[in-house]
PDB file of C-alpha atoms in Angstrom:
ATOM      1  CA  UNK A 866      53.010-140.021 -33.899  1.00 90.00           C
ATOM      2  CA  UNK A 867      49.651-141.150 -32.486  1.00 94.00           C
ATOM      3  CA  UNK A 868      49.568-141.853 -28.765  1.00 96.00           C
ATOM      4  CA  UNK A 869      47.734-145.040 -27.854  1.00 96.00           C
ATOM      5  CA  UNK A 870      46.835-146.339 -24.416  1.00 97.00           C
ATOM      6  CA  UNK A 871      45.996-150.037 -24.269  1.00 97.00           C
ATOM      7  CA  UNK A 872      44.304-151.649 -21.278  1.00 96.00           C
ATOM      8  CA  UNK A 873      43.812-155.333 -20.614  1.00 96.00           C
ATOM      9  CA  UNK A 874      43.570-157.258 -17.336  1.00 94.00           C
ATOM     10  CA  UNK A 875      45.742-159.843 -19.143  1.00 94.00           C
ATOM     11  CA  UNK A 876      49.403-158.804 -18.898  1.00 93.00           C
ATOM     12  CA  UNK A 877      50.487-161.040 -21.803  1.00 95.00           C
ATOM     13  CA  UNK A 878      47.893-159.355 -24.046  1.00 94.00           C
ATOM     14  CA  UNK A 879      49.305-155.943 -23.021  1.00 95.00           C
ATOM     15  CA  UNK A 880      52.809-157.118 -23.846  1.00 96.00           C
ATOM     16  CA  UNK A 881      51.779-158.579 -27.230  1.00 94.00           C
ATOM     17  CA  UNK A 882      50.011-155.366 -28.303  1.00 95.00           C
ATOM     18  CA  UNK A 883      52.982-153.292 -27.120  1.00 95.00           C
ATOM     19  CA  UNK A 884      55.425-155.402 -29.148  1.00 96.00           C
ATOM     20  CA  UNK A 885      53.232-155.285 -32.241  1.00 95.00           C
ATOM     21  CA  UNK A 886      52.429-151.550 -32.270  1.00 95.00           C
ATOM     22  CA  UNK A 887      55.482-149.884 -30.698  1.00 96.00           C
ATOM     23  CA  UNK A 888      57.242-149.239 -34.030  1.00 95.00           C
ATOM     24  CA  UNK A 889      54.330-147.235 -35.471  1.00 94.00           C
ATOM     25  CA  UNK A 890      52.822-145.591 -32.385  1.00 95.00           C
ATOM     26  CA  UNK A 891      53.734-144.142 -29.026  1.00 96.00           C
ATOM     27  CA  UNK A 892      52.008-146.791 -26.937  1.00 96.00           C
ATOM     28  CA  UNK A 893      51.462-147.199 -23.213  1.00 96.00           C
ATOM     29  CA  UNK A 894      49.974-150.392 -21.834  1.00 96.00           C
ATOM     30  CA  UNK A 895      48.502-151.102 -18.442  1.00 95.00           C
ATOM     31  CA  UNK A 896      46.481-153.684 -16.570  1.00 94.00           C
ATOM     32  CA  UNK A 897      45.616-151.123 -13.849  1.00 94.00           C
ATOM     33  CA  UNK A 898      42.278-149.342 -14.387  1.00 89.00           C
ATOM     34  CA  UNK A 899      43.238-146.414 -12.105  1.00 89.00           C
ATOM     35  CA  UNK A 900      46.498-145.842 -13.976  1.00 93.00           C
ATOM     36  CA  UNK A 901      44.528-145.993 -17.223  1.00 92.00           C
ATOM     37  CA  UNK A 902      42.494-142.946 -16.167  1.00 90.00           C
ATOM     38  CA  UNK A 903      45.657-140.881 -15.674  1.00 92.00           C
ATOM     39  CA  UNK A 904      47.109-141.960 -19.040  1.00 94.00           C
ATOM     40  CA  UNK A 905      44.127-141.031 -21.252  1.00 94.00           C
ATOM     41  CA  UNK A 906      44.442-137.241 -20.926  1.00 90.00           C
ATOM     42  CA  UNK A 907      47.234-136.989 -23.475  1.00 89.00           C
ATOM     43  CA  UNK A 908      46.280-139.995 -25.635  1.00 95.00           C
ATOM     44  CA  UNK A 909      44.698-140.006 -29.094  1.00 95.00           C
ATOM     45  CA  UNK A 910      43.350-143.556 -28.928  1.00 96.00           C
ATOM     46  CA  UNK A 911      42.287-145.778 -26.062  1.00 96.00           C
ATOM     47  CA  UNK A 912      42.045-149.503 -26.687  1.00 97.00           C
ATOM     48  CA  UNK A 913      40.368-151.618 -24.034  1.00 96.00           C
ATOM     49  CA  UNK A 914      40.367-155.386 -23.920  1.00 96.00           C
ATOM     50  CA  UNK A 915      37.306-155.666 -21.709  1.00 93.00           C
ATOM     51  CA  UNK A 916      33.790-157.148 -21.777  1.00 90.00           C
ATOM     52  CA  UNK A 917      30.898-154.652 -21.999  1.00 89.00           C
ATOM     53  CA  UNK A 918      29.143-154.129 -18.657  1.00 86.00           C
ATOM     54  CA  UNK A 919      27.459-151.409 -16.626  1.00 85.00           C
ATOM     55  CA  UNK A 920      30.808-150.717 -14.928  1.00 90.00           C
ATOM     56  CA  UNK A 921      32.514-150.402 -18.317  1.00 90.00           C
ATOM     57  CA  UNK A 922      29.850-147.938 -19.485  1.00 90.00           C
ATOM     58  CA  UNK A 923      30.538-145.877 -16.345  1.00 92.00           C
ATOM     59  CA  UNK A 924      34.298-146.042 -17.051  1.00 93.00           C
ATOM     60  CA  UNK A 925      33.739-144.807 -20.632  1.00 93.00           C
ATOM     61  CA  UNK A 926      31.604-141.925 -19.384  1.00 93.00           C
ATOM     62  CA  UNK A 927      34.399-140.959 -16.976  1.00 93.00           C
ATOM     63  CA  UNK A 928      37.075-141.248 -19.677  1.00 94.00           C
ATOM     64  CA  UNK A 929      35.073-139.097 -22.110  1.00 92.00           C
ATOM     65  CA  UNK A 930      34.802-136.405 -19.403  1.00 93.00           C
ATOM     66  CA  UNK A 931      38.600-136.516 -18.912  1.00 92.00           C
ATOM     67  CA  UNK A 932      39.476-136.761 -22.625  1.00 93.00           C
ATOM     68  CA  UNK A 933      36.453-135.809 -24.788  1.00 92.00           C
ATOM     69  CA  UNK A 934      38.333-136.085 -28.109  1.00 91.00           C
ATOM     70  CA  UNK A 935      39.756-139.557 -27.525  1.00 95.00           C
ATOM     71  CA  UNK A 936      38.866-142.458 -29.840  1.00 95.00           C
ATOM     72  CA  UNK A 937      37.789-145.541 -27.883  1.00 95.00           C
ATOM     73  CA  UNK A 938      38.286-149.023 -29.307  1.00 96.00           C
ATOM     74  CA  UNK A 939      36.955-152.120 -27.590  1.00 95.00           C
ATOM     75  CA  UNK A 940      38.175-155.695 -28.036  1.00 95.00           C
ATOM     76  CA  UNK A 941      36.351-158.670 -26.564  1.00 93.00           C
ATOM     77  CA  UNK A 942      34.860-162.079 -27.300  1.00 92.00           C
ATOM     78  CA  UNK A 943      31.374-161.534 -28.741  1.00 88.00           C
ATOM     79  CA  UNK A 944      28.513-163.288 -26.971  1.00 84.00           C
ATOM     80  CA  UNK A 945      24.921-162.907 -28.222  1.00 81.00           C
ATOM     81  CA  UNK A 946      23.663-162.373 -24.652  1.00 76.00           C
ATOM     82  CA  UNK A 947      25.961-159.328 -24.385  1.00 74.00           C
ATOM     83  CA  UNK A 948      24.191-157.497 -27.228  1.00 79.00           C
ATOM     84  CA  UNK A 949      22.203-155.196 -24.890  1.00 82.00           C
ATOM     85  CA  UNK A 950      25.344-154.177 -23.004  1.00 81.00           C
ATOM     86  CA  UNK A 951      27.177-153.518 -26.275  1.00 84.00           C
ATOM     87  CA  UNK A 952      24.283-151.347 -27.467  1.00 84.00           C
ATOM     88  CA  UNK A 953      24.476-149.332 -24.216  1.00 83.00           C
ATOM     89  CA  UNK A 954      28.178-148.533 -24.686  1.00 88.00           C
ATOM     90  CA  UNK A 955      27.985-147.774 -28.421  1.00 87.00           C
ATOM     91  CA  UNK A 956      27.608-144.058 -27.587  1.00 87.00           C
ATOM     92  CA  UNK A 957      31.179-144.067 -26.268  1.00 91.00           C
ATOM     93  CA  UNK A 958      32.921-146.617 -28.471  1.00 93.00           C
ATOM     94  CA  UNK A 959      34.216-145.758 -31.942  1.00 93.00           C
ATOM     95  CA  UNK A 960      35.303-149.251 -33.030  1.00 94.00           C
ATOM     96  CA  UNK A 961      34.886-152.809 -31.793  1.00 93.00           C
ATOM     97  CA  UNK A 962      37.128-155.716 -32.715  1.00 94.00           C
ATOM     98  CA  UNK A 963      35.784-159.127 -31.769  1.00 93.00           C
ATOM     99  CA  UNK A 964      38.303-161.747 -30.708  1.00 93.00           C
ATOM    100  CA  UNK A 965      40.100-163.358 -32.284  1.00 93.00           C
ATOM    101  CA  UNK A 966      41.032-160.254 -34.254  1.00 92.00           C
ATOM    102  CA  UNK A 967      43.639-159.713 -36.945  1.00 93.00           C
ATOM    103  CA  UNK A 968      46.420-157.386 -35.734  1.00 91.00           C
ATOM    104  CA  UNK A 969      47.095-156.252 -39.297  1.00 92.00           C
ATOM    105  CA  UNK A 970      43.468-155.125 -39.614  1.00 93.00           C
ATOM    106  CA  UNK A 971      43.667-153.356 -36.239  1.00 93.00           C
ATOM    107  CA  UNK A 972      46.868-151.579 -37.284  1.00 92.00           C
ATOM    108  CA  UNK A 973      45.335-150.522 -40.610  1.00 93.00           C
ATOM    109  CA  UNK A 974      42.289-149.042 -38.827  1.00 94.00           C
ATOM    110  CA  UNK A 975      44.516-147.277 -36.276  1.00 94.00           C
ATOM    111  CA  UNK A 976      46.475-145.610 -39.061  1.00 92.00           C
ATOM    112  CA  UNK A 977      43.236-144.095 -40.449  1.00 92.00           C
ATOM    113  CA  UNK A 978      42.017-142.627 -37.156  1.00 90.00           C
ATOM    114  CA  UNK A 979      42.455-138.898 -36.495  1.00 84.00           C
ATOM    115  CA  UNK A 980      44.541-137.427 -33.709  1.00 84.00           C
ATOM    116  CA  UNK A 981      42.531-136.354 -30.657  1.00 79.00           C
ATOM    117  CA  UNK A 982      41.929-132.677 -29.995  1.00 68.00           C
ATOM    118  CA  UNK A 983      43.278-132.003 -26.521  1.00 62.00           C
ATOM    119  CA  UNK A 984      42.024-128.982 -24.652  1.00 52.00           C
TER     120      UNK A 984
END
């Protein structure tokens, strides 16, 4: 069973994703960025509900050093002025879902992703 870590600063979003995906995946959710870093080591997929920024790019770099094989998925509301920031993080992100996204589509994509190779 794939292990997914989901982060959002919005607790209700964490709870909704947990309820939706818990039957198909081993899922952990958090709204604590420091806890997130400790959870990614054994995860296959990391989903982040967060706007692209320089700080987010730094976070992704740190996560990839902790868990190089992890798949990173980003969800956020697309804004044309954020295009440069999105381009900067594309090196780390495997998939992006723009809000509002379809949970059935997200689940279908998750099922196709490979398991991470943990060292």
